Amino acid sequence: MVDRTPVVAGIGLSDYPKAPHLDAVGHHVLAVQRALADCGLAKSEIDGFMCAQGDFAQPDNAGTMAEILGINPRYFDGTAVGGSSFELHVQHAAAAIRAGLCDNVLIVYGSDLYTKSGTNPGFGAKRPGEAVPGVLQFEAPWGNSLIGAYAMAAQRHMHEYGTTSEQLAAIAVACRTHAALNPNAQYRKPMTVEDVVNSRMIADPLHLLDCCVVSDGGGAVIVTTAERARDLRQPPVYVLGAASAQTHWNISQMPDYTRTAAERSGKEAFAQAGLTPDDVDTVQLYDSFTITALLMLEDLGFCKKGEGGPFAASGALQLGGALPLNTDGGALSSCHPGMRGIFLLIEATRQLRGQGGAAQVEGAEVALACGSGGWLSAMGTVILGKDKA
């Protein structure tokens, strides 16, 4: 009987963090070429295709990008919920493969955000007179910005649980420590907690170094069956669990600023995998801001609600600690070209293959990737394993 267990068989990164020679389509193409070369699958074998956006500012549908890439899928998915889109794609790919709707799924993303926009891509408050759709029209008059939305969550967490700026800074420091081991990371210079809290305030209580970088970049992930993976170049990485959930979309509608839908997506993913947070060797979490990662650590069950700050400050998130975080440097130091969820999946796969280089987590057998889309809105959790469940 054919083993249709879904596995990650191929991964590829385009050039990052700065790639003026590539536009958004070019990032897609290069990442796909490298993912196919990584696993040895022929492009003609791809029969499932998933793509969120070709450009952060100008969304492209999955059909258009498939045409550009010369792929004719029998199953395709254009789910686009921001940075967690790619974790949702893995969830959908795994279900489609198990159901026999397709055999080899390509998930891809690429963006030239930095080359087009520099370090100021326009995520601030809306300008007077600028058209604002939907619920946002009730937020815009107050001048809130994207960073301001996350600052609200950070302020509430501090109020509820006594979390400090220094504790949030420990997350940024852990990511920078790992970025120093990644020759491609955007920022590699050593950094301290004091550096973070003394950096310029952007939206109280978030400082400059609490915020993600702006970069170019792209990635591709190929999901196939365990049966097909036996004949490919890389050891298979098993999709043990994959789930998603949403609590709101606009920040004004968030039911509780200290809790995200990762509580639900994480619980479901762990149930599918038959594992607990104690079984996870490394986490690749969406770190658009330090508060994003802190909320996920709590919501996914790696520490109790309200204890994320002390947990981060304990050193647990650094290599050699209990739960190494974002071993490529994360969005806080390595790259963030608009949506980062695909990079979480790629780094988790590298770790389970033992290809993490200087940042390899010793004995890594289970890795968790959790993406965040919107304004702490749509969460996708994927648990990957070196071995079959």
Coordinates of C-alpha atoms in Angstrom, one line a residue:
M1 CA 0.0 0.0 0.0
V2 CA 1.3 3.5 -0.9
D3 CA 2.4 5.5 2.1
R4 CA 0.7 8.8 1.7
T5 CA 2.1 10.3 4.9
P6 CA 2.9 14.0 4.0
V7 CA 6.6 15.0 4.3
V8 CA 8.7 18.0 3.5
A9 CA 11.1 16.8 0.8
G10 CA 12.5 20.0 -0.7
I11 CA 13.3 23.5 0.5
G12 CA 14.9 26.5 -1.2
L13 CA 15.7 30.1 -0.4
S14 CA 16.1 32.9 -2.9
D15 CA 18.8 35.6 -2.3
Y16 CA 18.3 37.6 0.8
P17 CA 18.3 40.0 2.7
K18 CA 19.1 42.5 0.0
A19 CA 18.7 41.5 -3.7
P20 CA 18.4 44.4 -6.0
H21 CA 18.9 42.1 -9.0
L22 CA 15.6 40.3 -8.3
D23 CA 12.0 41.5 -8.4
A24 CA 9.2 39.6 -6.6
V25 CA 8.7 37.1 -9.5
G26 CA 12.5 36.5 -9.6
H27 CA 12.5 35.6 -5.9
H28 CA 9.7 33.0 -6.6
V29 CA 11.6 31.6 -9.5
L30 CA 14.9 31.3 -7.7
A31 CA 13.4 29.7 -4.6
V32 CA 11.5 27.2 -6.7
Q33 CA 14.7 26.3 -8.7
R34 CA 16.6 25.7 -5.5
A35 CA 13.9 23.7 -3.9
L36 CA 13.6 21.4 -6.9
A37 CA 17.3 20.9 -7.0
D38 CA 17.4 20.3 -3.2
C39 CA 15.1 17.3 -3.5
G40 CA 15.6 16.1 -7.1
L41 CA 11.9 16.3 -8.0
A42 CA 11.2 17.3 -11.6
K43 CA 9.0 20.4 -12.1
S44 CA 6.7 18.4 -14.3
E45 CA 5.9 16.3 -11.2
I46 CA 4.4 19.2 -9.3
D47 CA 0.6 18.8 -9.3
G48 CA -0.3 20.9 -6.3
F49 CA 0.5 24.7 -6.1
M50 CA 0.1 27.1 -3.2
C51 CA 1.0 30.8 -3.2
A52 CA -0.1 33.7 -1.0
Q53 CA 1.2 36.8 -2.7
G54 CA 3.8 37.6 -5.3
D55 CA 4.4 41.0 -3.8
F56 CA 3.5 42.2 -0.3
A57 CA 2.0 45.4 -1.7
Q58 CA 0.5 44.0 -4.9
P59 CA -1.1 40.6 -4.3
D60 CA -0.9 38.0 -7.1
N61 CA -3.2 35.0 -7.2
A62 CA -1.9 31.5 -7.2
G63 CA -3.1 30.9 -10.7
T64 CA -1.0 33.8 -12.1
M65 CA 2.2 32.7 -10.4
A66 CA 1.6 29.1 -11.4
E67 CA 1.4 30.3 -15.0
I68 CA 4.6 32.3 -14.7
L69 CA 6.4 29.3 -13.2
G70 CA 5.1 26.9 -15.9
I71 CA 3.2 24.7 -13.5
N72 CA -0.2 23.2 -14.3
P73 CA -1.6 21.9 -11.0
R74 CA -4.6 19.8 -10.5
Y75 CA -4.9 21.3 -7.0
F76 CA -4.1 24.8 -6.1
D77 CA -4.6 27.2 -3.1
G78 CA -4.3 30.9 -2.9
T79 CA -5.0 31.3 0.9
A80 CA -3.6 34.6 1.9
V81 CA -3.9 35.6 5.6
G82 CA -0.5 37.4 5.9
G83 CA 2.6 35.9 7.5
S84 CA 1.0 32.6 8.6
S85 CA -0.3 31.8 5.1
F86 CA 2.4 29.2 4.5
E87 CA 1.7 27.2 7.7
L88 CA -1.9 27.1 6.5
H89 CA -0.7 25.9 3.1
V90 CA 1.2 23.0 4.8
Q91 CA -2.1 22.2 6.7
H92 CA -4.0 22.2 3.4
A93 CA -1.2 20.4 1.5
A94 CA -1.0 17.6 4.1
A95 CA -4.8 17.1 3.9
A96 CA -4.8 17.1 0.1
I97 CA -2.0 14.6 -0.1
R98 CA -3.6 12.2 2.4
A99 CA -6.9 12.5 0.4
G100 CA -5.1 11.7 -2.9
L101 CA -6.0 15.1 -4.5
C102 CA -2.4 15.6 -5.4
D103 CA 1.0 14.1 -4.8
N104 CA 3.6 16.8 -4.9
V105 CA 2.8 20.3 -3.6
L106 CA 4.9 23.4 -4.2
I107 CA 4.5 26.2 -1.7
V108 CA 6.3 29.4 -2.7
Y109 CA 6.7 33.1 -1.7
G110 CA 8.9 35.9 -2.8
S111 CA 9.2 39.7 -2.3
D112 CA 11.4 42.6 -3.2
L113 CA 10.1 44.8 -0.3
Y114 CA 13.4 46.3 0.7
T115 CA 14.5 47.0 -2.8
K116 CA 11.2 48.7 -3.6
S117 CA 10.6 50.5 -0.4
G118 CA 13.8 50.6 1.7
T119 CA 13.4 50.5 5.5
N120 CA 10.1 52.5 5.4
P121 CA 7.6 50.4 3.5
G122 CA 4.6 52.5 4.6
F123 CA 3.2 50.7 7.6
G124 CA 2.4 53.8 9.5
A125 CA -0.8 55.6 10.2
K126 CA -3.2 56.4 7.3
R127 CA -2.8 59.9 5.9
P128 CA -5.7 62.4 6.2
G129 CA -8.2 61.9 3.4
E130 CA -6.8 58.4 2.4
A131 CA -9.5 55.9 1.7
V132 CA -9.8 53.2 4.4
P133 CA -12.0 50.1 3.8
G134 CA -14.1 48.1 6.2
V135 CA -13.5 48.1 10.0
L136 CA -10.3 50.0 9.6
Q137 CA -12.3 53.2 9.0
F138 CA -13.2 53.1 12.7
E139 CA -9.5 52.8 13.7
A140 CA -7.9 55.1 11.2
P141 CA -9.1 58.4 12.8
W142 CA -7.1 57.7 15.9
G143 CA -3.9 57.4 14.0
N144 CA -2.9 53.9 15.0
S145 CA -0.1 52.3 13.0
L146 CA 0.8 48.6 12.4
I147 CA 3.5 48.9 15.1
G148 CA 1.1 50.7 17.4
A149 CA -1.3 47.7 17.2
Y150 CA 1.4 45.4 18.5
A151 CA 2.4 48.0 21.1
M152 CA -1.1 47.8 22.5
A153 CA -0.7 44.1 23.0
A154 CA 2.7 44.6 24.7
Q155 CA 1.3 47.3 27.0
R156 CA -1.6 45.1 28.0
H157 CA 0.7 42.2 28.8
M158 CA 2.9 44.4 30.9
H159 CA -0.2 45.7 32.8
E160 CA -1.6 42.2 33.4
Y161 CA 1.6 40.3 34.2
G162 CA 4.3 42.8 35.0
T163 CA 6.3 41.9 31.9
T164 CA 9.3 44.3 31.3
S165 CA 11.0 45.8 28.4
E166 CA 14.2 44.0 29.4
Q167 CA 12.3 40.6 29.2
L168 CA 11.0 41.4 25.7
A169 CA 14.6 42.5 24.8
A170 CA 15.9 39.0 25.7
I171 CA 13.9 37.7 22.7
A172 CA 15.6 40.1 20.3
V173 CA 19.0 39.2 21.8
A174 CA 18.5 35.5 21.4
C175 CA 17.6 36.0 17.7
R176 CA 20.6 38.3 17.2
T177 CA 22.9 35.7 18.8
H178 CA 21.7 33.1 16.3
A179 CA 21.9 35.6 13.4
A180 CA 25.6 36.0 14.1
L181 CA 25.9 32.4 13.1
N182 CA 24.0 32.9 9.8
P183 CA 26.3 34.5 7.1
N184 CA 23.2 35.7 5.2
A185 CA 21.4 37.5 8.1
Q186 CA 20.7 41.2 7.7
Y187 CA 22.1 42.1 11.1
R188 CA 24.9 40.0 12.8
K189 CA 26.6 42.5 15.2
P190 CA 26.3 41.3 18.8
M191 CA 23.6 43.0 20.8
T192 CA 22.7 43.2 24.5
V193 CA 19.5 43.8 26.4
E194 CA 20.7 47.3 27.1
D195 CA 21.1 48.0 23.4
V196 CA 17.5 47.0 22.8
V197 CA 16.0 49.1 25.6
N198 CA 18.2 52.1 24.8
S199 CA 17.3 52.0 21.1
R200 CA 14.8 54.6 19.8
M201 CA 11.2 54.2 21.0
I202 CA 8.9 53.5 18.0
A203 CA 5.5 52.8 19.7
D204 CA 5.6 52.6 23.5
P205 CA 6.7 50.1 24.8
L206 CA 8.3 48.8 21.6
H207 CA 11.8 50.1 20.8
L208 CA 13.5 50.0 17.4
L209 CA 15.2 46.7 18.1
D210 CA 12.0 45.1 19.3
C211 CA 10.8 45.4 15.6
C212 CA 11.6 43.2 12.7
V213 CA 13.9 44.1 9.8
V214 CA 12.7 45.0 6.3
S215 CA 14.3 42.8 3.6
D216 CA 14.0 41.1 0.3
G217 CA 13.7 37.4 0.1
G218 CA 11.7 34.3 -0.9
G219 CA 11.4 30.7 -0.1
A220 CA 9.9 27.5 -1.5
V221 CA 8.8 24.2 0.3
I222 CA 7.9 21.0 -1.5
V223 CA 5.5 18.6 0.3
T224 CA 5.1 15.1 -1.0
T225 CA 4.3 11.6 0.1
A226 CA 6.6 9.5 2.3
E227 CA 6.5 6.9 -0.6
R228 CA 7.9 9.4 -3.2
A229 CA 10.4 10.8 -0.8
R230 CA 12.2 7.5 -0.5
D231 CA 13.7 8.1 -4.0
L232 CA 14.6 11.8 -3.4
R233 CA 17.8 13.4 -2.3
Q234 CA 17.0 14.5 1.2
P235 CA 15.8 12.7 4.3
P236 CA 12.1 13.2 4.7
V237 CA 10.8 15.6 7.4
Y238 CA 7.3 14.4 8.5
V239 CA 4.4 16.7 8.9
L240 CA 3.2 15.4 12.3
G241 CA 0.5 18.1 13.0
A242 CA -0.8 21.2 11.3
A243 CA -3.6 23.4 12.4
S244 CA -4.9 27.0 12.1
A245 CA -7.2 29.4 14.0
Q246 CA -8.3 33.0 14.0
T247 CA -9.7 35.2 16.8
H248 CA -10.2 38.5 14.9
W249 CA -8.7 40.4 12.0
N250 CA -8.4 44.1 12.9
I251 CA -6.6 44.8 16.2
S252 CA -9.7 46.7 17.5
Q253 CA -11.6 43.5 17.4
M254 CA -9.0 41.4 19.3
P255 CA -10.9 39.8 22.2
D256 CA -8.0 39.7 24.6
Y257 CA -4.7 41.5 23.8
T258 CA -2.7 38.9 25.8
R259 CA -4.0 35.8 24.0
T260 CA -3.9 34.7 20.4
A261 CA -5.4 32.0 18.3
A262 CA -2.2 30.0 18.7
E263 CA -3.8 28.6 21.8
R264 CA -6.2 26.8 19.6
S265 CA -4.0 26.0 16.6
G266 CA -1.2 24.7 18.9
K267 CA -3.5 22.5 20.9
E268 CA -4.9 20.9 17.7
A269 CA -1.4 20.5 16.1
F270 CA -0.1 18.8 19.3
A271 CA -3.1 16.5 19.4
Q272 CA -2.6 15.5 15.8
A273 CA 1.1 14.8 16.5
G274 CA 0.5 13.0 19.8
L275 CA 3.1 15.2 21.4
T276 CA 3.4 17.9 24.0
P277 CA 5.4 21.1 24.2
D278 CA 8.0 19.2 26.2
D279 CA 8.7 17.1 23.1
V280 CA 9.8 20.0 21.0
D281 CA 13.5 20.6 20.5
T282 CA 13.4 24.0 18.7
V283 CA 10.8 26.6 17.8
Q284 CA 10.6 28.8 14.8
L285 CA 8.1 31.5 15.8
Y286 CA 6.9 34.6 13.9
D287 CA 8.8 37.5 15.5
S288 CA 7.5 40.5 13.7
F289 CA 7.9 42.1 17.1
T290 CA 9.3 40.7 20.3
I291 CA 5.8 40.7 21.8
T292 CA 4.6 38.4 18.9
A293 CA 7.0 35.7 19.9
L294 CA 6.4 36.1 23.6
L295 CA 2.6 35.6 23.2
M296 CA 3.2 32.5 21.1
L297 CA 5.5 31.0 23.6
E298 CA 2.7 31.2 26.2
D299 CA -0.2 30.3 23.9
L300 CA 1.6 27.2 22.6
G301 CA 2.2 26.0 26.1
F302 CA 5.9 26.4 26.4
C303 CA 5.3 28.4 29.6
K304 CA 2.3 29.5 31.5
K305 CA 0.3 32.6 30.6
G306 CA 2.1 35.6 32.0
E307 CA 5.5 33.8 32.4
G308 CA 6.8 34.4 28.9
G309 CA 9.0 37.3 30.1
P310 CA 10.9 35.4 32.8
F311 CA 11.1 32.4 30.4
A312 CA 12.8 34.5 27.8
A313 CA 15.1 36.2 30.3
S314 CA 16.2 32.8 31.6
G315 CA 18.3 32.1 28.5
A316 CA 16.1 29.2 27.5
L317 CA 15.7 30.6 23.9
Q318 CA 19.3 30.6 23.0
L319 CA 21.3 27.7 21.6
G320 CA 22.2 25.4 24.5
G321 CA 19.0 26.4 26.3
A322 CA 15.8 24.4 26.7
L323 CA 14.1 25.8 23.6
P324 CA 16.3 27.5 20.9
L325 CA 14.2 30.1 19.1
N326 CA 14.6 31.2 15.5
T327 CA 17.9 29.7 14.8
D328 CA 18.4 31.6 11.6
G329 CA 18.1 34.9 13.4
G330 CA 14.4 35.4 12.8
A331 CA 12.6 38.4 11.5
L332 CA 14.3 40.5 14.2
S333 CA 17.7 40.0 12.7
S334 CA 17.8 37.8 9.6
C335 CA 15.0 38.7 7.2
H336 CA 11.4 39.8 6.9
P337 CA 10.4 40.5 3.3
G338 CA 6.8 41.2 4.2
M339 CA 5.6 37.7 5.1
R340 CA 7.9 35.4 7.0
G341 CA 6.0 32.1 7.6
I342 CA 7.7 30.2 4.9
F343 CA 11.2 30.9 6.4
L344 CA 10.0 29.3 9.7
L345 CA 9.2 26.1 7.8
I346 CA 12.5 26.1 6.0
E347 CA 14.6 26.6 9.1
A348 CA 12.7 24.0 11.0
T349 CA 13.3 21.5 8.2
R350 CA 17.0 22.4 8.1
Q351 CA 17.3 21.7 11.8
L352 CA 15.6 18.3 11.5
R353 CA 17.9 17.4 8.6
G354 CA 20.9 18.3 10.7
Q355 CA 21.8 21.1 8.2
G356 CA 21.7 24.0 10.7
G357 CA 25.4 24.6 10.5
A358 CA 26.9 26.6 13.4
A359 CA 23.3 27.1 14.7
Q360 CA 22.4 23.4 14.7
V361 CA 20.4 22.3 17.7
E362 CA 22.0 19.1 18.9
G363 CA 19.8 16.1 18.6
A364 CA 16.8 18.0 17.1
E365 CA 14.0 15.5 16.4
V366 CA 10.9 17.7 16.7
A367 CA 10.5 21.3 15.5
L368 CA 7.5 23.6 15.7
A369 CA 6.8 26.5 13.3
C370 CA 4.1 29.0 14.1
G371 CA 3.2 31.9 11.9
S372 CA 1.1 35.0 12.7
G373 CA -1.0 36.8 10.1
G374 CA -2.7 40.1 10.2
W375 CA -2.6 41.8 13.6
L376 CA -2.0 38.8 15.8
S377 CA -5.0 37.5 14.0
A378 CA -4.6 34.3 12.0
M379 CA -2.3 31.7 13.5
G380 CA -0.9 28.6 11.8
T381 CA 1.0 25.9 13.7
V382 CA 3.0 23.1 12.1
I383 CA 4.8 20.4 14.0
L384 CA 7.6 18.6 12.0
G385 CA 9.4 15.5 13.0
K386 CA 12.6 13.7 12.0
D387 CA 10.7 10.4 12.3
K388 CA 7.1 9.3 11.6
A389 CA 4.7 9.6 14.5

